[in-house]
PDB file of C-alpha atoms and ligand atoms in Angstrom:
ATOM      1  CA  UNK A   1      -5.478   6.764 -14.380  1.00 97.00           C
ATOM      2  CA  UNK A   2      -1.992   6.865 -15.975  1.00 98.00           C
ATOM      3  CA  UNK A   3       0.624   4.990 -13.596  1.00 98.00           C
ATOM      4  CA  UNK A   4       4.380   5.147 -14.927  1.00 98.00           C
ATOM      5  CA  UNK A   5       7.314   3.917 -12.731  1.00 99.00           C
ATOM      6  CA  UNK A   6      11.190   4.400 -13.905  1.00 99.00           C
ATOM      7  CA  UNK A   7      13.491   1.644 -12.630  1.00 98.00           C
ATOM      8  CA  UNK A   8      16.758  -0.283 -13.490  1.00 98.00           C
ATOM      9  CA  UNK A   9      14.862  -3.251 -13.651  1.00 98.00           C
ATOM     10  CA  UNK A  10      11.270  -2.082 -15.297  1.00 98.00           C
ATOM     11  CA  UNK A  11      10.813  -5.572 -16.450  1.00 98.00           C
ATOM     12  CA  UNK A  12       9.357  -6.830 -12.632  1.00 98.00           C
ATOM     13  CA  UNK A  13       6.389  -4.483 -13.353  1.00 98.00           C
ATOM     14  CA  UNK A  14       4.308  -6.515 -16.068  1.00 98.00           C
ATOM     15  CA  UNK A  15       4.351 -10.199 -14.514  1.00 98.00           C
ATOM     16  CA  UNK A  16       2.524  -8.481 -11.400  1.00 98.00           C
ATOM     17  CA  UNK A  17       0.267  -5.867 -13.201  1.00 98.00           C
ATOM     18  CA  UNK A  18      -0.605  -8.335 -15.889  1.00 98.00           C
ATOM     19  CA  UNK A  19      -2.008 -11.005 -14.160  1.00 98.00           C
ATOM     20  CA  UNK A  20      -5.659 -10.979 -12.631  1.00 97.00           C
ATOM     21  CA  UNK A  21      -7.112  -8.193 -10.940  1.00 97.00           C
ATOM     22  CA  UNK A  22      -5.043  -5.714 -12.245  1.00 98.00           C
ATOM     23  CA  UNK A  23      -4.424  -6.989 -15.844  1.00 98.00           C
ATOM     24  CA  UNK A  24      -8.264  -6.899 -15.929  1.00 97.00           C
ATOM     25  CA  UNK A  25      -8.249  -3.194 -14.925  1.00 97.00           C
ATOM     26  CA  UNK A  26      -5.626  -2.514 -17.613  1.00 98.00           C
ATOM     27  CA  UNK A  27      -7.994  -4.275 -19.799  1.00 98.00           C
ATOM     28  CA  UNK A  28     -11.019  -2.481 -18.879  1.00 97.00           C
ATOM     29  CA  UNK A  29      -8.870   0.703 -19.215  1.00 97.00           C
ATOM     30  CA  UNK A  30      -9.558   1.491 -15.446  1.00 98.00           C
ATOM     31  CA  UNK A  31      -5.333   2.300 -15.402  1.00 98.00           C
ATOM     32  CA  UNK A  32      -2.677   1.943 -17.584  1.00 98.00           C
ATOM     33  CA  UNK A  33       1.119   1.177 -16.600  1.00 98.00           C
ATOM     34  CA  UNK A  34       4.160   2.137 -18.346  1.00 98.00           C
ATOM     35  CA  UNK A  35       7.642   1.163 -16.959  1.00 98.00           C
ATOM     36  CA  UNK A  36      10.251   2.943 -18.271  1.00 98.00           C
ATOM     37  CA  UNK A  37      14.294   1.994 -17.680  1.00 98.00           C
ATOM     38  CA  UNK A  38      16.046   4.617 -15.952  1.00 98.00           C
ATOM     39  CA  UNK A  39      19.594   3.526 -18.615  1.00 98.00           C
ATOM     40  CA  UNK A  40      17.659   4.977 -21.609  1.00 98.00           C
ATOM     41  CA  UNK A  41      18.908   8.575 -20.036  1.00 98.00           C
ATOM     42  CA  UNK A  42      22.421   7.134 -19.135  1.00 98.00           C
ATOM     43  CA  UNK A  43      25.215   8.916 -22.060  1.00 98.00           C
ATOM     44  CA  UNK A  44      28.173   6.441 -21.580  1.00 98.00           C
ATOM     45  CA  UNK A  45      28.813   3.472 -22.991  1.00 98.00           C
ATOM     46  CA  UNK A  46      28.329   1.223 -19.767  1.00 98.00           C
ATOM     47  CA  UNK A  47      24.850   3.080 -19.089  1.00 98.00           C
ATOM     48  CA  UNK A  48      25.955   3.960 -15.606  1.00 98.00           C
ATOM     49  CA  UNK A  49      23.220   4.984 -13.033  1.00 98.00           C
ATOM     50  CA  UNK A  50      25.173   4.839 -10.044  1.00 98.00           C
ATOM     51  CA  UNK A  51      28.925   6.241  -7.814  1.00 98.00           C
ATOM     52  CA  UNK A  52      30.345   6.379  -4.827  1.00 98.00           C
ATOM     53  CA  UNK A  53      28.652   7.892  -1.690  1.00 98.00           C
ATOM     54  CA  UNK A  54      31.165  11.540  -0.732  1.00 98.00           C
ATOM     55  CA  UNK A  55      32.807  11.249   2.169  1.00 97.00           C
ATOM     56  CA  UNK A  56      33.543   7.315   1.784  1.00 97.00           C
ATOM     57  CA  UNK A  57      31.556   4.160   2.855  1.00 94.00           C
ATOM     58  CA  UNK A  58      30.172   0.847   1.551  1.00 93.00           C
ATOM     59  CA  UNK A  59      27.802   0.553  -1.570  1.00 96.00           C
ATOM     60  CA  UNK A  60      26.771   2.736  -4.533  1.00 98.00           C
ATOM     61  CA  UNK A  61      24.386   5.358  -4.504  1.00 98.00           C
ATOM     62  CA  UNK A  62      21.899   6.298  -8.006  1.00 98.00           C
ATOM     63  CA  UNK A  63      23.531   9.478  -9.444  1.00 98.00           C
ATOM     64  CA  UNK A  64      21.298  12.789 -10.027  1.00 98.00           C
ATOM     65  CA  UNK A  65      21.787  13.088 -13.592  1.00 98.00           C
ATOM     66  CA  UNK A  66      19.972  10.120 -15.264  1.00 98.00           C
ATOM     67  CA  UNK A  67      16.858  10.532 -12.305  1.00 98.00           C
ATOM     68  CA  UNK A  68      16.535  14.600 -13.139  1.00 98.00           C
ATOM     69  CA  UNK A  69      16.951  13.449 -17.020  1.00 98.00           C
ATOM     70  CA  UNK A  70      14.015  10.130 -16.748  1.00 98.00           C
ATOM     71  CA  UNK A  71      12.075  12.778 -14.670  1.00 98.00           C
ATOM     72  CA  UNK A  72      11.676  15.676 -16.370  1.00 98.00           C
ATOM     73  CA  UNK A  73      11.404  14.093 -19.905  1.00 98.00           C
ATOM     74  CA  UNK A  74       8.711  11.313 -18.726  1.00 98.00           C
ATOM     75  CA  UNK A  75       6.693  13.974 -17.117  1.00 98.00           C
ATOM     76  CA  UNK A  76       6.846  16.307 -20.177  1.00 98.00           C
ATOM     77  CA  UNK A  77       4.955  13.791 -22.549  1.00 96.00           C
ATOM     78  CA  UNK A  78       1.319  14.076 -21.923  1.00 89.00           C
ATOM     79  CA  UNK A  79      -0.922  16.669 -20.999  1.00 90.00           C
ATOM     80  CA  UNK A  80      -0.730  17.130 -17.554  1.00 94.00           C
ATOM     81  CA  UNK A  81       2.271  16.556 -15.214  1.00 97.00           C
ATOM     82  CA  UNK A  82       2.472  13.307 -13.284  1.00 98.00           C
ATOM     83  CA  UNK A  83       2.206  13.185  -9.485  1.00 98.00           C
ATOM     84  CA  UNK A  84       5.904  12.191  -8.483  1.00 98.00           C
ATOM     85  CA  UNK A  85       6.654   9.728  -5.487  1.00 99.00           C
ATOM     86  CA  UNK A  86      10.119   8.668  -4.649  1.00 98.00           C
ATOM     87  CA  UNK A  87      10.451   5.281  -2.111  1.00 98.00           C
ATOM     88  CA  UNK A  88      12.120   5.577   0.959  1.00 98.00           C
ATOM     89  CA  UNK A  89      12.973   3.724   4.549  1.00 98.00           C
ATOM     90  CA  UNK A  90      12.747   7.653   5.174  1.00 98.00           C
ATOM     91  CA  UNK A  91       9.390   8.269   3.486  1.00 98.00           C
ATOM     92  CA  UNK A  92       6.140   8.888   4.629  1.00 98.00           C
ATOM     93  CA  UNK A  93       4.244   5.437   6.482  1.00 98.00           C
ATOM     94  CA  UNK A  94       2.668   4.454   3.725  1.00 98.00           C
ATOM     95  CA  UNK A  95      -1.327   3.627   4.646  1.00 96.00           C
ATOM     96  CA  UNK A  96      -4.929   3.107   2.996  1.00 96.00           C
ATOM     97  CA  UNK A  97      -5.209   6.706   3.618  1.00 95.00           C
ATOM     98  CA  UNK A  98      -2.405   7.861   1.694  1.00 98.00           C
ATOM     99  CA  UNK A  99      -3.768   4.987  -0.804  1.00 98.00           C
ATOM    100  CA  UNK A 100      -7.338   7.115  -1.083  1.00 97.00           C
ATOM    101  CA  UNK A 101      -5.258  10.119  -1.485  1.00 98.00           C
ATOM    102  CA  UNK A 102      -3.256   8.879  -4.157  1.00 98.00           C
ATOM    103  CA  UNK A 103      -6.637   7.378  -6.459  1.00 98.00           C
ATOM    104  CA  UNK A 104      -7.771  10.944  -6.683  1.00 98.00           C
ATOM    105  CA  UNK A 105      -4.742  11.871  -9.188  1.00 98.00           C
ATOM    106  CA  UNK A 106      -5.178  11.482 -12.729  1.00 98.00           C
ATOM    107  CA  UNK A 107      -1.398  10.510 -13.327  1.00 98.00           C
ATOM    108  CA  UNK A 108       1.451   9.048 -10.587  1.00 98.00           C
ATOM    109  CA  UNK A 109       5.039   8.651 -11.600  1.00 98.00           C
ATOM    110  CA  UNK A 110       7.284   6.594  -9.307  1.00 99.00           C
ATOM    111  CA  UNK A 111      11.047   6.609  -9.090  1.00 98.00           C
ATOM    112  CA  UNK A 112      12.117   3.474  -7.785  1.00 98.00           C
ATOM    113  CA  UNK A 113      15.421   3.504  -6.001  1.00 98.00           C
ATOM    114  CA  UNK A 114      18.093   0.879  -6.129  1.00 97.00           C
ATOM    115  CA  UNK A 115      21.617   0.108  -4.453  1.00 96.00           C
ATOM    116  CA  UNK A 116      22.545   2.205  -1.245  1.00 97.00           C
ATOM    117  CA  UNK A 117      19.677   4.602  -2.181  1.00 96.00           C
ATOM    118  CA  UNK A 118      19.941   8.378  -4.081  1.00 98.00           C
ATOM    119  CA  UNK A 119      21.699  11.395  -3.948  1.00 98.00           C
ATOM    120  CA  UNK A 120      20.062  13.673  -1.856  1.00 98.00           C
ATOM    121  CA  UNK A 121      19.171  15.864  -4.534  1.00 98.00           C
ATOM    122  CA  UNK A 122      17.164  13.142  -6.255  1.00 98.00           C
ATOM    123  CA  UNK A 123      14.119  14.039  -3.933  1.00 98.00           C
ATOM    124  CA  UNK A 124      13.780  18.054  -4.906  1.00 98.00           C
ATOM    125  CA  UNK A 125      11.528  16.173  -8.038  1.00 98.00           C
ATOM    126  CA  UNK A 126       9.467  14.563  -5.172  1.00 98.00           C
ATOM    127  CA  UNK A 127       6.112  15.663  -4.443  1.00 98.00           C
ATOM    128  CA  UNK A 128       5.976  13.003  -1.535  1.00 98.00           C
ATOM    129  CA  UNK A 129       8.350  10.410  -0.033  1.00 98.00           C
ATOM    130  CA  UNK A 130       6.666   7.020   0.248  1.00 98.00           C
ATOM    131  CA  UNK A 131       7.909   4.436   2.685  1.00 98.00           C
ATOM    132  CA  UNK A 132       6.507   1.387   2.833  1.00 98.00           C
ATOM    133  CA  UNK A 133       7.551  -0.064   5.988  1.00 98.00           C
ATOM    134  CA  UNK A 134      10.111  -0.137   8.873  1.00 98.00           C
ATOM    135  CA  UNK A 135      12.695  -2.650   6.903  1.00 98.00           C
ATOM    136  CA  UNK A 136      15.079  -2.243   4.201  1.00 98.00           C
ATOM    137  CA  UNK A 137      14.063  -3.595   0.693  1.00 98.00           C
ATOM    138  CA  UNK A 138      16.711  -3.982  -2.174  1.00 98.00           C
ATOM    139  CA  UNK A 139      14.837  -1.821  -4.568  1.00 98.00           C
ATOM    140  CA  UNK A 140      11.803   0.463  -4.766  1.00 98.00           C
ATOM    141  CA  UNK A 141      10.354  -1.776  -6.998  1.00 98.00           C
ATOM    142  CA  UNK A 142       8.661  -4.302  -4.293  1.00 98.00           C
ATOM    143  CA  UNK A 143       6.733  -0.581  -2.991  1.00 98.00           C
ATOM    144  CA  UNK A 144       5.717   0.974  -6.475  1.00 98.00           C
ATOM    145  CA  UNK A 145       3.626  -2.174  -6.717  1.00 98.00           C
ATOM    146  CA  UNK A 146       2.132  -2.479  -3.654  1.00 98.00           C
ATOM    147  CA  UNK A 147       1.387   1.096  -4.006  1.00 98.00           C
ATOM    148  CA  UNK A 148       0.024   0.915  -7.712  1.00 98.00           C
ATOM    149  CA  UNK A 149      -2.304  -2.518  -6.192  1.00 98.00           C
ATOM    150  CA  UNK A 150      -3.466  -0.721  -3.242  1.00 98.00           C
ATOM    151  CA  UNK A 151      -4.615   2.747  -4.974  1.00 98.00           C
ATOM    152  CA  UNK A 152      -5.825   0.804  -8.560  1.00 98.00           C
ATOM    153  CA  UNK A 153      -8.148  -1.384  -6.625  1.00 97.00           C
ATOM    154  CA  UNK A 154     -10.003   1.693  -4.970  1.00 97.00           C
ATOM    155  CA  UNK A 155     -10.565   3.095  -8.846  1.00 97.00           C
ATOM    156  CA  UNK A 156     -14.528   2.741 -10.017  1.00 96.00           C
ATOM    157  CA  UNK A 157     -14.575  -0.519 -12.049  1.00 95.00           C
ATOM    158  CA  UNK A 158     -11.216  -2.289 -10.639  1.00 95.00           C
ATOM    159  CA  UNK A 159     -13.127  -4.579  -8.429  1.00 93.00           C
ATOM    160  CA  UNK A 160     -15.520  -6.364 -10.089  1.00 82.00           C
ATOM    161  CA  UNK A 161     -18.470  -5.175  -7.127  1.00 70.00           C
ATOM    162  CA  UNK A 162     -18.137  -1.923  -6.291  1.00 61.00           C
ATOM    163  CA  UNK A 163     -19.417  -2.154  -2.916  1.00 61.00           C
ATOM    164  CA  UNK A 164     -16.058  -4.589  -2.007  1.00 70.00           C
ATOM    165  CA  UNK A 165     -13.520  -1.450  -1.773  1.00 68.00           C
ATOM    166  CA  UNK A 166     -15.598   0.031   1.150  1.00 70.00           C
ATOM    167  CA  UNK A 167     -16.396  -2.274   3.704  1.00 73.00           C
ATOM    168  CA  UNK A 168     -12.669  -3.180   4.390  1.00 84.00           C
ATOM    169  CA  UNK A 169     -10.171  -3.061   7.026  1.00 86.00           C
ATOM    170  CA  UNK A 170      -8.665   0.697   7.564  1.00 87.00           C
ATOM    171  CA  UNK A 171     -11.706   1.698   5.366  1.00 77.00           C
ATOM    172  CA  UNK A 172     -13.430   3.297   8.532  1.00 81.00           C
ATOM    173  CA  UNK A 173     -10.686   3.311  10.802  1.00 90.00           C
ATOM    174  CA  UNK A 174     -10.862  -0.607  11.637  1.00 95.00           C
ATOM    175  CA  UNK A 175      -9.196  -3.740  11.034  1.00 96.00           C
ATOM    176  CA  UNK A 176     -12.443  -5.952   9.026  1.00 95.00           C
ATOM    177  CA  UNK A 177     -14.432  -8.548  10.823  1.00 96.00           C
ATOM    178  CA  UNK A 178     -13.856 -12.413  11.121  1.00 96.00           C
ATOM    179  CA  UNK A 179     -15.289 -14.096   7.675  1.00 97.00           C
ATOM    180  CA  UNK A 180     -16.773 -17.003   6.994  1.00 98.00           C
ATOM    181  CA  UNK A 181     -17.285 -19.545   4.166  1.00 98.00           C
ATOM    182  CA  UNK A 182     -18.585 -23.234   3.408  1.00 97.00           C
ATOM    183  CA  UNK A 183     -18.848 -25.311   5.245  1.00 98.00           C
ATOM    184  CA  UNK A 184     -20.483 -24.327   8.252  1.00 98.00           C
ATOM    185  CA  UNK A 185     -18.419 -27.161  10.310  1.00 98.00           C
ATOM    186  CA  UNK A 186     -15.146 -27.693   9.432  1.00 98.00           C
ATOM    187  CA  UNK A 187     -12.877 -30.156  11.277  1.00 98.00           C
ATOM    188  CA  UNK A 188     -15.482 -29.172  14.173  1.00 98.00           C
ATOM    189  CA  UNK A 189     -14.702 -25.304  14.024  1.00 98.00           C
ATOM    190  CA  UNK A 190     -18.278 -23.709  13.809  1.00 98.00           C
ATOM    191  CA  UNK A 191     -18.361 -20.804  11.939  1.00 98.00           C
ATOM    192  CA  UNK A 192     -20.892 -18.172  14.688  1.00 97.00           C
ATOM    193  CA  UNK A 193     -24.310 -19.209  14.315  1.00 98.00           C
ATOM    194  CA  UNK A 194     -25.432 -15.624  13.757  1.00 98.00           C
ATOM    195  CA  UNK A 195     -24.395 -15.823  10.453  1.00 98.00           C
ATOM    196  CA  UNK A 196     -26.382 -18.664   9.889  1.00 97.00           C
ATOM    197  CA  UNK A 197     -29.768 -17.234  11.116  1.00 97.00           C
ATOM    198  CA  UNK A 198     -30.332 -14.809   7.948  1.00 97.00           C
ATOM    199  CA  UNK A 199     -31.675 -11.779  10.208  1.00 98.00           C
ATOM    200  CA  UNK A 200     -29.241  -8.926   8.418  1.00 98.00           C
ATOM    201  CA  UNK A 201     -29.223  -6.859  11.334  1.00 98.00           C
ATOM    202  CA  UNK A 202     -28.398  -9.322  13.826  1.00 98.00           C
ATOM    203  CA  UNK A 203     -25.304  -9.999  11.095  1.00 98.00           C
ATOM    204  CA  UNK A 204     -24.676  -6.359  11.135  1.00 97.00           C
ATOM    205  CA  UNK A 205     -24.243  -5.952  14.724  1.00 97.00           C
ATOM    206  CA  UNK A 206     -22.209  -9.013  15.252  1.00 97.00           C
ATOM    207  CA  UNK A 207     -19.461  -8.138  12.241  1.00 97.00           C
ATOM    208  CA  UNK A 208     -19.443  -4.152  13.800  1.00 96.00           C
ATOM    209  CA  UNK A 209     -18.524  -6.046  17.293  1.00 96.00           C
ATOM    210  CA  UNK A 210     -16.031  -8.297  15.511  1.00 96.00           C
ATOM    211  CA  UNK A 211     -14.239  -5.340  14.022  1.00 96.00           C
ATOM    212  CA  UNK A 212     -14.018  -4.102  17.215  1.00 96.00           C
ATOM    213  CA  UNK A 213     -12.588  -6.504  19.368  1.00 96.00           C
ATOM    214  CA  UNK A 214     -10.312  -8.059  16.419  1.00 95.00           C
ATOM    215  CA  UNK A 215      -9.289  -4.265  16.504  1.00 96.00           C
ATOM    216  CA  UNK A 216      -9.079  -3.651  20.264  1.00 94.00           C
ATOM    217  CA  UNK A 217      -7.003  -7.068  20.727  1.00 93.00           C
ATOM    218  CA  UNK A 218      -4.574  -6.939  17.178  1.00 95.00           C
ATOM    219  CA  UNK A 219      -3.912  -2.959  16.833  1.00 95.00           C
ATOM    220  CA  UNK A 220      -5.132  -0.749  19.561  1.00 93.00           C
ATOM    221  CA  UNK A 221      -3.354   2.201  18.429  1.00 94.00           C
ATOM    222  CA  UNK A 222      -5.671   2.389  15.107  1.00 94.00           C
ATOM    223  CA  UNK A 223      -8.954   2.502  18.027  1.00 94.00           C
ATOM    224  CA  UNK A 224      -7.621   5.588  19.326  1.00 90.00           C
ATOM    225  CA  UNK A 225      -7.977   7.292  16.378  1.00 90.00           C
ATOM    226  CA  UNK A 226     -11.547   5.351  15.205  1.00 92.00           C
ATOM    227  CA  UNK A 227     -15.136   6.932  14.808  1.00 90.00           C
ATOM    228  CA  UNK A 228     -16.535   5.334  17.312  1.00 93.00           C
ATOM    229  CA  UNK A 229     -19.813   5.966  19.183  1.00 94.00           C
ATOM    230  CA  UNK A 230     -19.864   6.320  22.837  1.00 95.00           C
ATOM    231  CA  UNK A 231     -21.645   3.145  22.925  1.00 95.00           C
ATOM    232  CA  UNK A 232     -19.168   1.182  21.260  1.00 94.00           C
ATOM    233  CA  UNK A 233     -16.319   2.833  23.142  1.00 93.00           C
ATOM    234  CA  UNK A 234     -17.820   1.853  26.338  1.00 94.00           C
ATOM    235  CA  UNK A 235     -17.782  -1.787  24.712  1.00 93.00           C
ATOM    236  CA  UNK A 236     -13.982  -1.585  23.779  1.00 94.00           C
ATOM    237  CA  UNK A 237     -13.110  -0.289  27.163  1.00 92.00           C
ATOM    238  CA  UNK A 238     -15.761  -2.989  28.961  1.00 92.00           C
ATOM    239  CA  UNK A 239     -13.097  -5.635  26.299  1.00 91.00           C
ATOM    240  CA  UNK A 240      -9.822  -4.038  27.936  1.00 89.00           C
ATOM    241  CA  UNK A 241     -10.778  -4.554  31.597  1.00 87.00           C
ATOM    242  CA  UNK A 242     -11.659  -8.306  30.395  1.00 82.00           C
ATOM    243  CA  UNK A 243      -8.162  -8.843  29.386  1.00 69.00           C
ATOM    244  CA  UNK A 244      -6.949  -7.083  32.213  1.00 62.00           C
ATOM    245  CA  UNK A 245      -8.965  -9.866  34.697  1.00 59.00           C
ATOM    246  CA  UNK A 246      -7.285 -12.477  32.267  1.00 50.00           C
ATOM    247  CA  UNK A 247      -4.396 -11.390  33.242  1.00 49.00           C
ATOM    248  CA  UNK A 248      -4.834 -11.623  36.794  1.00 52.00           C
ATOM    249  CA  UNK A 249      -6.355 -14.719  36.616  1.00 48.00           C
ATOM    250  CA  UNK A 250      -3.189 -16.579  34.983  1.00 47.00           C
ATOM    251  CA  UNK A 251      -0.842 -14.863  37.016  1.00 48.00           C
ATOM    252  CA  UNK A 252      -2.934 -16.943  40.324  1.00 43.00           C
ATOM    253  CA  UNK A 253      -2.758 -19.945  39.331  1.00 46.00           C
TER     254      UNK A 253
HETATM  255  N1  SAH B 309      20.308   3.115   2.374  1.00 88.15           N
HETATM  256  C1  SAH B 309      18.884   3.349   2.387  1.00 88.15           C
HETATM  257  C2  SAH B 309      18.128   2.158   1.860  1.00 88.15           C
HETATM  258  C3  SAH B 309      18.336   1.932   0.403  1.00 88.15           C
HETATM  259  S1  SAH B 309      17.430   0.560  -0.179  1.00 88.15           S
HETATM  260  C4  SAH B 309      18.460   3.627   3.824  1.00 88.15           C
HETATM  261  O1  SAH B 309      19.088   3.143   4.752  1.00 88.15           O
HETATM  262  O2  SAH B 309      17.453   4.334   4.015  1.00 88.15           O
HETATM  263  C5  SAH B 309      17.350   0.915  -1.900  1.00 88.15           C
HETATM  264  C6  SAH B 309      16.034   1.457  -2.401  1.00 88.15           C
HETATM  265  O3  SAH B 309      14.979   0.555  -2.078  1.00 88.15           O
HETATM  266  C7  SAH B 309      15.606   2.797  -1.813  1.00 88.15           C
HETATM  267  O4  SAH B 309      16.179   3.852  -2.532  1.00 88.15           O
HETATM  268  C8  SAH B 309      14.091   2.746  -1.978  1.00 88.15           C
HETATM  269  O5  SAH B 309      13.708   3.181  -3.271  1.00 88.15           O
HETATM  270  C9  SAH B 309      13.792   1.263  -1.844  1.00 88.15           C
HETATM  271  N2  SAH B 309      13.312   0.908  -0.507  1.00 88.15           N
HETATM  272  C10 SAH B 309      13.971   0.190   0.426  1.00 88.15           C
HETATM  273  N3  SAH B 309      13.238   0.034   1.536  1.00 88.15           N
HETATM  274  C11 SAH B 309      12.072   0.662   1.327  1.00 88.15           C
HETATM  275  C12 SAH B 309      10.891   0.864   2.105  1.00 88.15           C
HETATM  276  N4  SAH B 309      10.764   0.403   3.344  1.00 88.15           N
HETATM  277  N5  SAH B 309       9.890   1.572   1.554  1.00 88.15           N
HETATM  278  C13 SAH B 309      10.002   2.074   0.307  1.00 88.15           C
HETATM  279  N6  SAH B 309      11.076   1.916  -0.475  1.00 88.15           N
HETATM  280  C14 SAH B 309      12.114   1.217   0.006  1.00 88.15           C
END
């Protein structure tokens, strides 16, 4: 896969990207990364990317010009055209599905914003809006990596064992189950004796019912939308009306 970002600032990419995981995917040719610096389509002398917001108020917003310019001439070299995400407070919740969506292109371009944001216009070259949170970040810098980690590392051959991509949180609807290494006691927390006993199933079971209740307790809104079997919703619901008697029980005493 081909990643390219455009940015004032393309020199935050490599420290990230080069370093361990995903400077051995570069490596291993799994992706490759090209930052490119959105001034090299600036035509005055102080390189100006940004102006004044119409209609007054604070801050500087990224002018169309140099974006449309970076844009279309980045996404003309090469075969075929890049996928193009913008970053946005306004975007689209960015998730592990969007993540799985993403790995299936063969070439992502991101435009990373900067200042008070972009003119409006800016976004006609989107093909999708990314945002990666509810809170404000200076740039769209901070997001074009997270997205570029999250989507390289589901690539064949970016992990080193292919089997670690699937058995994650989110990967089937669910946060992952409690792990465990050495050693078995520490500071006289016992790691569950289950995992101790070597019987795969019984390990099976207990991490499906750990991902369940971590899930029920930490982010019930992702069990609504789980594939769950009627069994194991009945155990979700049996966890609820435990928490409920909880409840009751401190407010007696
Ligand atoms: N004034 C804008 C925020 C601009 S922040 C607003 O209120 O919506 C400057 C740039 O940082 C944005 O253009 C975007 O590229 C990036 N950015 C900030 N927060 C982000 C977030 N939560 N997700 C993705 N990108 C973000």
């Amino acid at each position: 896969m081909l990643i390219e970002a455009i940015s004032v600032i393309p020199q935050v990419f490599a420290p990230y990207l080069d370093a361990s995981i995903m400077g051995r995917a570069q490596k291993s040719q799994v992706f490759s990364f090209n930052a490119y610096d959105l001034r090299d389509w600036t035509h005055d002398r102080h390189r100006t990317v940004d102006d004044a917001p119409f209609g007054g108020g604070q801050g500087m917003l990224m002018k169309p010009e140099p974006i449309f310019e970076a844009v279309e001439d980045v996404s003309s070299r090469g075969d075929a055209a890049p996928y193009v995400v913008f970053f946005s407070p306004c975007g689209t919740p960015f998730t592990q599905e969007v993540a799985q969506r993403l790995a299936t292109k063969d070439r992502l371009l991101f435009v990373c914003g900067r200042y008070e944001g972009m003119d409006e216009r800016c976004y006609k070259l989107a093909d999708e809006v990314i945002s990666l949170g509810d809170y404000v970040l200076t740039g769209g810098e901070l997001a074009a990596l997270a997205v570029t980690d999250a989507v390289v590392r589901l690539l064949p051959g970016a992990l080193g064992d292919d089997m670690s991509a699937q058995d994650e949180s989110f990967s089937d609807g669910l946060l992952e189950y409690a792990q465990y290494t050495r050693p078995a006691d520490f500071r006289g927390m016992l790691v569950p004796n289950v995992l101790l006993s070597g019987d795969h199933g019984a390990v099976d079971r207990w991490r499906r019912e750990s991902a369940l209740e971590r899930t029920a307790r930490l982010r019930p809104d992702l069990i609504d939308t789980a594939n769950l079997t009627d069994k194991e919703r009945s155990f979700v619901d049996s966890l609820y009306a435990e928490e409920v008697d909880v409840v009751i029980g401190q407010g007696g005493d």
